[in-house]
Tab-separated table of C-alpha atoms and ligand atoms in Angstrom:
chain	number	residue	atom	x	y	z
A	1	UNK	CA	49.722	9.136	-22.742
A	2	UNK	CA	48.955	5.879	-24.024
A	3	UNK	CA	52.435	5.389	-24.800
A	4	UNK	CA	53.657	6.120	-21.180
A	5	UNK	CA	51.102	3.592	-19.515
A	6	UNK	CA	52.804	0.623	-19.496
A	7	UNK	CA	55.926	2.456	-18.197
A	8	UNK	CA	53.672	4.088	-15.380
A	9	UNK	CA	51.741	0.692	-14.383
A	10	UNK	CA	54.993	-1.620	-14.619
A	11	UNK	CA	57.747	0.417	-13.559
A	12	UNK	CA	56.813	3.870	-11.893
A	13	UNK	CA	53.669	2.559	-9.650
A	14	UNK	CA	55.318	-0.192	-8.194
A	15	UNK	CA	58.350	1.461	-7.498
A	16	UNK	CA	56.341	4.397	-5.743
A	17	UNK	CA	53.740	2.276	-4.034
A	18	UNK	CA	56.612	-0.062	-2.771
A	19	UNK	CA	58.544	2.676	-1.360
A	20	UNK	CA	55.580	3.974	0.477
A	21	UNK	CA	56.324	7.216	-1.455
A	22	UNK	CA	52.463	7.420	-2.438
A	23	UNK	CA	51.390	7.518	1.361
A	24	UNK	CA	52.836	10.925	1.666
A	25	UNK	CA	50.861	12.628	-1.099
A	26	UNK	CA	47.367	14.141	-0.101
A	27	UNK	CA	44.685	12.429	-2.087
A	28	UNK	CA	42.791	15.452	-3.975
A	29	UNK	CA	39.252	16.382	-2.284
A	30	UNK	CA	38.079	15.588	1.216
A	31	UNK	CA	37.305	11.850	0.427
A	32	UNK	CA	38.381	9.176	-2.268
A	33	UNK	CA	35.687	7.401	-3.737
A	34	UNK	CA	36.342	3.737	-5.265
A	35	UNK	CA	33.420	2.300	-7.834
A	36	UNK	CA	32.994	-1.342	-8.262
A	37	UNK	CA	30.805	-3.203	-10.263
A	38	UNK	CA	30.754	-6.714	-8.608
A	39	UNK	CA	33.435	-9.705	-8.235
A	40	UNK	CA	33.931	-12.364	-10.633
A	41	UNK	CA	32.184	-15.345	-9.152
A	42	UNK	CA	33.870	-18.936	-8.774
A	43	UNK	CA	31.426	-20.423	-10.940
A	44	UNK	CA	31.612	-18.106	-13.744
A	45	UNK	CA	33.827	-19.298	-17.076
A	46	UNK	CA	34.464	-18.536	-20.553
A	47	UNK	CA	32.862	-14.922	-20.115
A	48	UNK	CA	33.235	-11.820	-22.164
A	49	UNK	CA	36.431	-10.073	-21.482
A	50	UNK	CA	34.846	-6.831	-22.681
A	51	UNK	CA	32.227	-6.947	-19.932
A	52	UNK	CA	33.773	-8.512	-17.437
A	53	UNK	CA	36.702	-6.155	-17.314
A	54	UNK	CA	34.470	-4.170	-15.199
A	55	UNK	CA	34.410	-6.666	-12.071
A	56	UNK	CA	37.342	-7.568	-9.937
A	57	UNK	CA	38.610	-11.071	-8.628
A	58	UNK	CA	37.683	-11.888	-5.181
A	59	UNK	CA	41.290	-12.300	-4.056
A	60	UNK	CA	42.181	-8.818	-5.613
A	61	UNK	CA	39.122	-7.306	-3.915
A	62	UNK	CA	39.998	-8.390	-0.479
A	63	UNK	CA	43.891	-7.450	-1.316
A	64	UNK	CA	42.407	-3.733	-1.862
A	65	UNK	CA	40.092	-3.566	0.973
A	66	UNK	CA	42.959	-4.564	3.345
A	67	UNK	CA	45.046	-2.006	1.749
A	68	UNK	CA	42.625	0.788	1.954
A	69	UNK	CA	42.260	-0.281	5.919
A	70	UNK	CA	46.028	0.285	6.267
A	71	UNK	CA	46.311	3.327	4.210
A	72	UNK	CA	43.468	5.010	4.458
A	73	UNK	CA	40.255	5.494	6.711
A	74	UNK	CA	37.339	3.610	5.173
A	75	UNK	CA	34.269	5.334	6.251
A	76	UNK	CA	30.731	4.293	6.218
A	77	UNK	CA	28.320	5.805	3.951
A	78	UNK	CA	26.146	7.393	6.647
A	79	UNK	CA	29.234	9.315	7.585
A	80	UNK	CA	29.753	10.373	3.877
A	81	UNK	CA	25.891	11.669	4.005
A	82	UNK	CA	26.418	13.560	7.361
A	83	UNK	CA	29.288	15.032	5.726
A	84	UNK	CA	27.438	16.239	2.608
A	85	UNK	CA	24.053	16.838	4.561
A	86	UNK	CA	25.685	18.650	7.650
A	87	UNK	CA	29.201	19.163	6.839
A	88	UNK	CA	30.190	17.026	9.739
A	89	UNK	CA	33.799	16.323	9.356
A	90	UNK	CA	35.612	13.470	7.783
A	91	UNK	CA	39.019	11.612	9.179
A	92	UNK	CA	41.936	12.493	6.882
A	93	UNK	CA	42.605	9.679	3.879
A	94	UNK	CA	38.745	9.272	3.901
A	95	UNK	CA	37.641	6.592	1.492
A	96	UNK	CA	34.376	5.512	0.870
A	97	UNK	CA	33.340	2.130	-1.041
A	98	UNK	CA	30.943	1.988	-3.658
A	99	UNK	CA	29.144	-0.819	-5.987
A	100	UNK	CA	26.802	-0.067	-8.795
A	101	UNK	CA	24.243	-2.341	-10.571
A	102	UNK	CA	23.309	-4.932	-8.067
A	103	UNK	CA	24.390	-8.069	-9.698
A	104	UNK	CA	23.603	-11.142	-7.408
A	105	UNK	CA	27.711	-11.756	-6.760
A	106	UNK	CA	27.505	-8.626	-4.845
A	107	UNK	CA	25.481	-10.670	-2.239
A	108	UNK	CA	26.787	-13.799	-2.542
A	109	UNK	CA	30.309	-13.177	-3.094
A	110	UNK	CA	31.221	-9.423	-2.113
A	111	UNK	CA	29.130	-9.224	1.037
A	112	UNK	CA	31.131	-11.821	2.816
A	113	UNK	CA	34.432	-10.290	2.033
A	114	UNK	CA	33.067	-6.709	3.205
A	115	UNK	CA	31.983	-8.292	6.670
A	116	UNK	CA	34.886	-10.264	7.240
A	117	UNK	CA	36.771	-7.313	7.005
A	118	UNK	CA	34.168	-5.133	8.732
A	119	UNK	CA	33.694	-2.201	6.419
A	120	UNK	CA	30.682	-1.002	4.805
A	121	UNK	CA	29.703	-0.436	1.031
A	122	UNK	CA	27.020	1.811	-0.620
A	123	UNK	CA	25.458	-0.104	-3.405
A	124	UNK	CA	23.661	1.334	-6.096
A	125	UNK	CA	20.800	-0.701	-7.682
A	126	UNK	CA	18.257	-0.207	-10.445
A	127	UNK	CA	14.715	-0.453	-9.756
A	128	UNK	CA	14.351	-4.038	-11.166
A	129	UNK	CA	15.772	-5.224	-7.846
A	130	UNK	CA	12.686	-4.186	-6.334
A	131	UNK	CA	10.851	-7.004	-8.137
A	132	UNK	CA	11.122	-11.117	-7.650
A	133	UNK	CA	12.378	-11.822	-11.268
A	134	UNK	CA	14.817	-8.823	-12.067
A	135	UNK	CA	16.231	-10.614	-15.090
A	136	UNK	CA	19.781	-9.266	-16.492
A	137	UNK	CA	21.189	-5.603	-17.177
A	138	UNK	CA	19.397	-5.382	-20.963
A	139	UNK	CA	22.695	-4.273	-22.412
A	140	UNK	CA	24.784	-6.815	-21.266
A	141	UNK	CA	21.946	-9.195	-22.412
A	142	UNK	CA	21.963	-7.678	-25.720
A	143	UNK	CA	25.694	-7.924	-25.972
A	144	UNK	CA	25.438	-11.723	-25.366
A	145	UNK	CA	22.838	-11.925	-28.127
A	146	UNK	CA	23.985	-9.903	-30.781
A	147	UNK	CA	27.584	-11.757	-30.330
A	148	UNK	CA	25.621	-15.070	-31.687
A	149	UNK	CA	25.076	-13.149	-34.746
A	150	UNK	CA	23.699	-9.912	-36.123
A	151	UNK	CA	20.661	-8.111	-35.174
A	152	UNK	CA	19.358	-7.307	-38.632
A	153	UNK	CA	15.710	-8.207	-38.774
A	154	UNK	CA	13.869	-5.113	-40.152
A	155	UNK	CA	10.991	-5.181	-37.589
A	156	UNK	CA	13.823	-5.104	-34.650
A	157	UNK	CA	15.309	-1.812	-35.965
A	158	UNK	CA	15.353	0.973	-34.031
A	159	UNK	CA	14.997	4.551	-34.323
A	160	UNK	CA	18.193	6.393	-35.716
A	161	UNK	CA	20.190	8.886	-33.502
A	162	UNK	CA	19.252	12.673	-34.417
A	163	UNK	CA	22.874	13.537	-33.951
A	164	UNK	CA	24.482	10.475	-34.600
A	165	UNK	CA	27.697	9.780	-36.432
A	166	UNK	CA	27.174	7.001	-38.930
A	167	UNK	CA	27.491	3.388	-37.918
A	168	UNK	CA	30.962	3.777	-36.561
A	169	UNK	CA	33.983	1.710	-37.131
A	170	UNK	CA	32.404	-1.466	-37.789
A	171	UNK	CA	33.758	-3.276	-34.661
A	172	UNK	CA	31.377	-5.697	-32.619
A	173	UNK	CA	31.519	-3.422	-29.399
A	174	UNK	CA	30.778	-0.179	-31.710
A	175	UNK	CA	27.992	-1.686	-33.354
A	176	UNK	CA	26.467	-2.998	-29.866
A	177	UNK	CA	27.114	0.351	-28.260
A	178	UNK	CA	25.263	2.145	-31.105
A	179	UNK	CA	22.487	-0.096	-30.662
A	180	UNK	CA	22.714	0.460	-26.952
A	181	UNK	CA	22.332	4.308	-27.417
A	182	UNK	CA	19.404	3.901	-30.088
A	183	UNK	CA	17.331	1.637	-27.613
A	184	UNK	CA	18.194	4.253	-24.868
A	185	UNK	CA	15.778	6.631	-26.810
A	186	UNK	CA	12.806	4.144	-26.244
A	187	UNK	CA	10.761	4.627	-23.137
A	188	UNK	CA	10.880	1.956	-20.545
A	189	UNK	CA	7.665	0.240	-21.630
A	190	UNK	CA	8.592	0.236	-25.229
A	191	UNK	CA	12.120	-0.802	-24.818
A	192	UNK	CA	10.829	-3.693	-22.646
A	193	UNK	CA	8.679	-4.935	-25.309
A	194	UNK	CA	11.485	-4.564	-28.051
A	195	UNK	CA	13.627	-6.598	-25.510
A	196	UNK	CA	11.277	-9.553	-25.375
A	197	UNK	CA	10.894	-9.442	-29.397
A	198	UNK	CA	14.731	-9.576	-29.510
A	199	UNK	CA	14.886	-12.356	-26.960
A	200	UNK	CA	12.310	-14.430	-29.025
A	201	UNK	CA	14.183	-13.655	-32.068
A	202	UNK	CA	17.131	-15.178	-30.965
A	203	UNK	CA	15.701	-18.156	-29.023
A	204	UNK	CA	16.093	-19.442	-25.449
A	205	UNK	CA	19.908	-18.380	-24.508
A	206	UNK	CA	21.469	-19.697	-21.097
A	207	UNK	CA	24.510	-17.419	-20.307
A	208	UNK	CA	26.028	-19.358	-17.448
A	209	UNK	CA	26.923	-18.519	-13.926
A	210	UNK	CA	23.640	-16.771	-12.586
A	211	UNK	CA	25.873	-15.026	-9.890
A	212	UNK	CA	27.676	-13.298	-12.636
A	213	UNK	CA	24.517	-11.961	-14.858
A	214	UNK	CA	21.502	-12.076	-12.527
A	215	UNK	CA	20.376	-8.958	-10.743
A	216	UNK	CA	19.458	-8.910	-7.126
A	217	UNK	CA	15.879	-9.587	-6.621
A	218	UNK	CA	13.961	-7.806	-3.701
A	219	UNK	CA	14.414	-10.287	-1.104
A	220	UNK	CA	18.327	-10.354	-1.794
A	221	UNK	CA	18.150	-6.613	-1.647
A	222	UNK	CA	16.499	-6.685	1.568
A	223	UNK	CA	19.260	-8.782	2.943
A	224	UNK	CA	22.072	-6.679	1.814
A	225	UNK	CA	20.665	-3.689	3.480
A	226	UNK	CA	19.798	-5.607	6.754
A	227	UNK	CA	23.443	-6.803	6.501
A	228	UNK	CA	24.609	-2.938	7.178
A	229	UNK	CA	24.833	-2.131	3.748
A	230	UNK	CA	23.651	1.117	2.194
A	231	UNK	CA	21.550	1.106	-0.997
A	232	UNK	CA	21.461	4.052	-3.300
A	233	UNK	CA	19.709	4.563	-6.798
A	234	UNK	CA	20.768	3.839	-10.045
A	235	UNK	CA	17.661	4.542	-12.109
A	236	UNK	CA	15.069	2.302	-13.224
A	237	UNK	CA	16.184	0.384	-16.187
A	238	UNK	CA	19.817	2.034	-16.800
A	239	UNK	CA	19.667	3.659	-19.960
A	240	UNK	CA	21.723	6.405	-21.378
A	241	UNK	CA	20.215	9.131	-19.544
A	242	UNK	CA	21.541	12.199	-22.177
A	243	UNK	CA	19.382	10.089	-24.797
A	244	UNK	CA	15.977	9.909	-23.118
A	245	UNK	CA	13.451	12.587	-23.201
A	246	UNK	CA	13.413	15.195	-20.180
A	247	UNK	CA	10.043	13.554	-18.845
A	248	UNK	CA	11.811	9.683	-19.050
A	249	UNK	CA	15.170	10.780	-17.735
A	250	UNK	CA	13.200	12.163	-14.810
A	251	UNK	CA	11.128	9.082	-14.493
A	252	UNK	CA	14.329	6.763	-14.474
A	253	UNK	CA	15.959	8.819	-11.697
A	254	UNK	CA	12.759	10.005	-9.397
A	255	UNK	CA	10.959	6.648	-9.772
A	256	UNK	CA	13.838	4.256	-8.995
A	257	UNK	CA	14.290	6.289	-5.653
A	258	UNK	CA	10.286	5.848	-4.932
A	259	UNK	CA	10.610	2.310	-5.723
A	260	UNK	CA	13.828	1.595	-3.425
A	261	UNK	CA	12.189	3.588	-0.552
A	262	UNK	CA	9.056	1.527	-0.513
A	263	UNK	CA	10.749	-1.678	-0.797
A	264	UNK	CA	13.102	-1.103	1.902
A	265	UNK	CA	11.141	1.455	3.871
A	266	UNK	CA	14.126	3.572	4.414
A	267	UNK	CA	15.067	7.153	2.421
A	268	UNK	CA	17.458	6.772	-0.490
A	269	UNK	CA	19.593	9.637	-0.154
A	270	UNK	CA	21.982	9.174	-3.538
A	271	UNK	CA	22.303	8.266	-6.828
A	272	UNK	CA	24.905	6.908	-9.349
A	273	UNK	CA	24.365	8.200	-12.799
A	274	UNK	CA	24.244	5.093	-15.209
A	275	UNK	CA	27.530	4.804	-16.943
A	276	UNK	CA	28.312	8.153	-15.638
A	277	UNK	CA	30.522	9.588	-18.026
A	278	UNK	CA	30.496	12.735	-20.074
A	279	UNK	CA	29.043	10.824	-23.145
A	280	UNK	CA	26.230	9.557	-21.262
A	281	UNK	CA	24.820	12.465	-18.851
A	282	UNK	CA	25.422	16.022	-18.471
A	283	UNK	CA	24.063	19.153	-16.801
A	284	UNK	CA	20.292	18.090	-17.277
A	285	UNK	CA	21.038	14.878	-15.439
A	286	UNK	CA	22.424	16.768	-12.425
A	287	UNK	CA	19.596	19.205	-12.363
A	288	UNK	CA	16.986	16.249	-12.343
A	289	UNK	CA	18.917	14.465	-9.501
A	290	UNK	CA	18.857	17.357	-7.430
A	291	UNK	CA	14.987	18.113	-8.062
A	292	UNK	CA	14.321	14.205	-7.360
A	293	UNK	CA	15.439	15.091	-3.640
A	294	UNK	CA	18.577	13.501	-3.659
A	295	UNK	CA	21.559	14.776	-1.458
A	296	UNK	CA	24.476	14.162	-3.986
A	297	UNK	CA	25.431	12.167	-6.789
A	298	UNK	CA	28.154	10.031	-8.133
A	299	UNK	CA	29.775	9.675	-11.658
A	300	UNK	CA	31.903	7.202	-12.689
A	301	UNK	CA	34.939	9.072	-13.898
A	302	UNK	CA	38.295	10.095	-11.804
A	303	UNK	CA	37.881	13.463	-13.022
A	304	UNK	CA	35.441	15.546	-14.754
A	305	UNK	CA	36.462	18.628	-16.547
A	306	UNK	CA	37.145	21.741	-13.972
A	307	UNK	CA	37.362	20.862	-10.405
A	308	UNK	CA	34.375	21.744	-8.573
A	309	UNK	CA	33.067	20.823	-5.202
A	310	UNK	CA	29.475	20.073	-6.766
A	311	UNK	CA	27.487	17.069	-4.813
A	312	UNK	CA	26.065	16.097	-7.944
A	313	UNK	CA	29.036	15.238	-9.663
A	314	UNK	CA	31.311	13.447	-6.988
A	315	UNK	CA	33.780	11.499	-9.088
A	316	UNK	CA	35.064	8.038	-8.393
A	317	UNK	CA	38.108	5.537	-9.121
A	318	UNK	CA	36.675	2.907	-11.187
A	319	UNK	CA	38.244	-0.502	-10.500
A	320	UNK	CA	38.950	-2.864	-13.655
A	321	UNK	CA	39.974	-6.439	-13.374
A	322	UNK	CA	43.163	-5.673	-14.357
A	323	UNK	CA	43.950	-3.284	-12.255
A	324	UNK	CA	47.445	-3.928	-9.924
A	325	UNK	CA	47.607	-2.832	-6.196
A	326	UNK	CA	50.147	-0.306	-7.223
A	327	UNK	CA	48.000	1.183	-10.097
A	328	UNK	CA	45.280	1.253	-7.553
A	329	UNK	CA	47.379	3.135	-5.114
A	330	UNK	CA	48.554	5.665	-7.533
A	331	UNK	CA	44.874	6.343	-8.746
A	332	UNK	CA	43.395	6.854	-5.168
A	333	UNK	CA	46.303	9.093	-4.175
A	334	UNK	CA	45.497	11.082	-7.118
A	335	UNK	CA	48.834	10.739	-8.670
A	336	UNK	CA	47.621	9.097	-11.586
A	337	UNK	CA	45.051	11.947	-12.817
A	338	UNK	CA	47.619	14.488	-11.965
A	339	UNK	CA	49.802	12.784	-14.484
A	340	UNK	CA	47.081	12.550	-17.046
A	341	UNK	CA	46.259	16.347	-16.601
A	342	UNK	CA	49.795	17.254	-17.143
A	343	UNK	CA	50.271	15.232	-20.064
A	344	UNK	CA	46.859	16.525	-21.396
A	345	UNK	CA	44.962	13.399	-21.204
B	1	ZN	ZN1	25.807	0.889	-14.035
């Protein structure tokens, strides 16, 4: 499939998109769900392509929203909830907008676009956004720090993964991801202390645009909710859940719900699993989400093995910075995943 992809991206999808052919396809399931991770703020420069690939340029975002308003029926998160909880029917070609992590740019850059286009979005934030000084996502901070020089101080080493592959291919990204996985095994308190030691090992670092890196604080989170946006949970600290002990995974899931409910004074009915793919979570996390009292939970993949209508494994189309509008259309229409499955991908 990898060989075919450039042809699909540059020739096939633009042709099908331009001719309106994709409008005639019936998207899979009752509701398409789009997942964002924020926008690239105007004051951000010289970032890390690997991390920034999850963010979208404001211009492209507005174009996508306008496309959805014309070709789909953009529903409100409350409509989605009523459909999940009470079986209230959705309009044809329904689509829900979601955005994970709660970076500051969701408030400063994304909210104005959503408001001027008159649509609502479901934001998944971590419990860090229930505090006054939320800092950054720890694994993004780690990426930046490890970029400057290797993390090889003996007292900063982490437990090895029991089942682990040897320190894989040696690329920077795999070394970093390996560290993220190992640090995910620490409980939140121990990981926070470890990160503080890592930070002081590297010394004071500035990462440029605050809107790019900082998480929403509690006052910004409240303003986002008051602006008519819905807020869901995204765990306490965004670890790789499958590597946490069951007790810690339950705390991560349940306590983020309780913290956000306390901060906003309104119920939190849904969760997005951190990373949300088969290598970071599974059946146990779905069970824990159900037991924590959520009505449903979202993955971050377009399809997950066998098709099933399980409210704790809702698939989403993850939008990346390099996604063209025709590619976006092909993903939402279901064509892309059908072709992938046909090719055994
Ligand atoms: Zn996330």
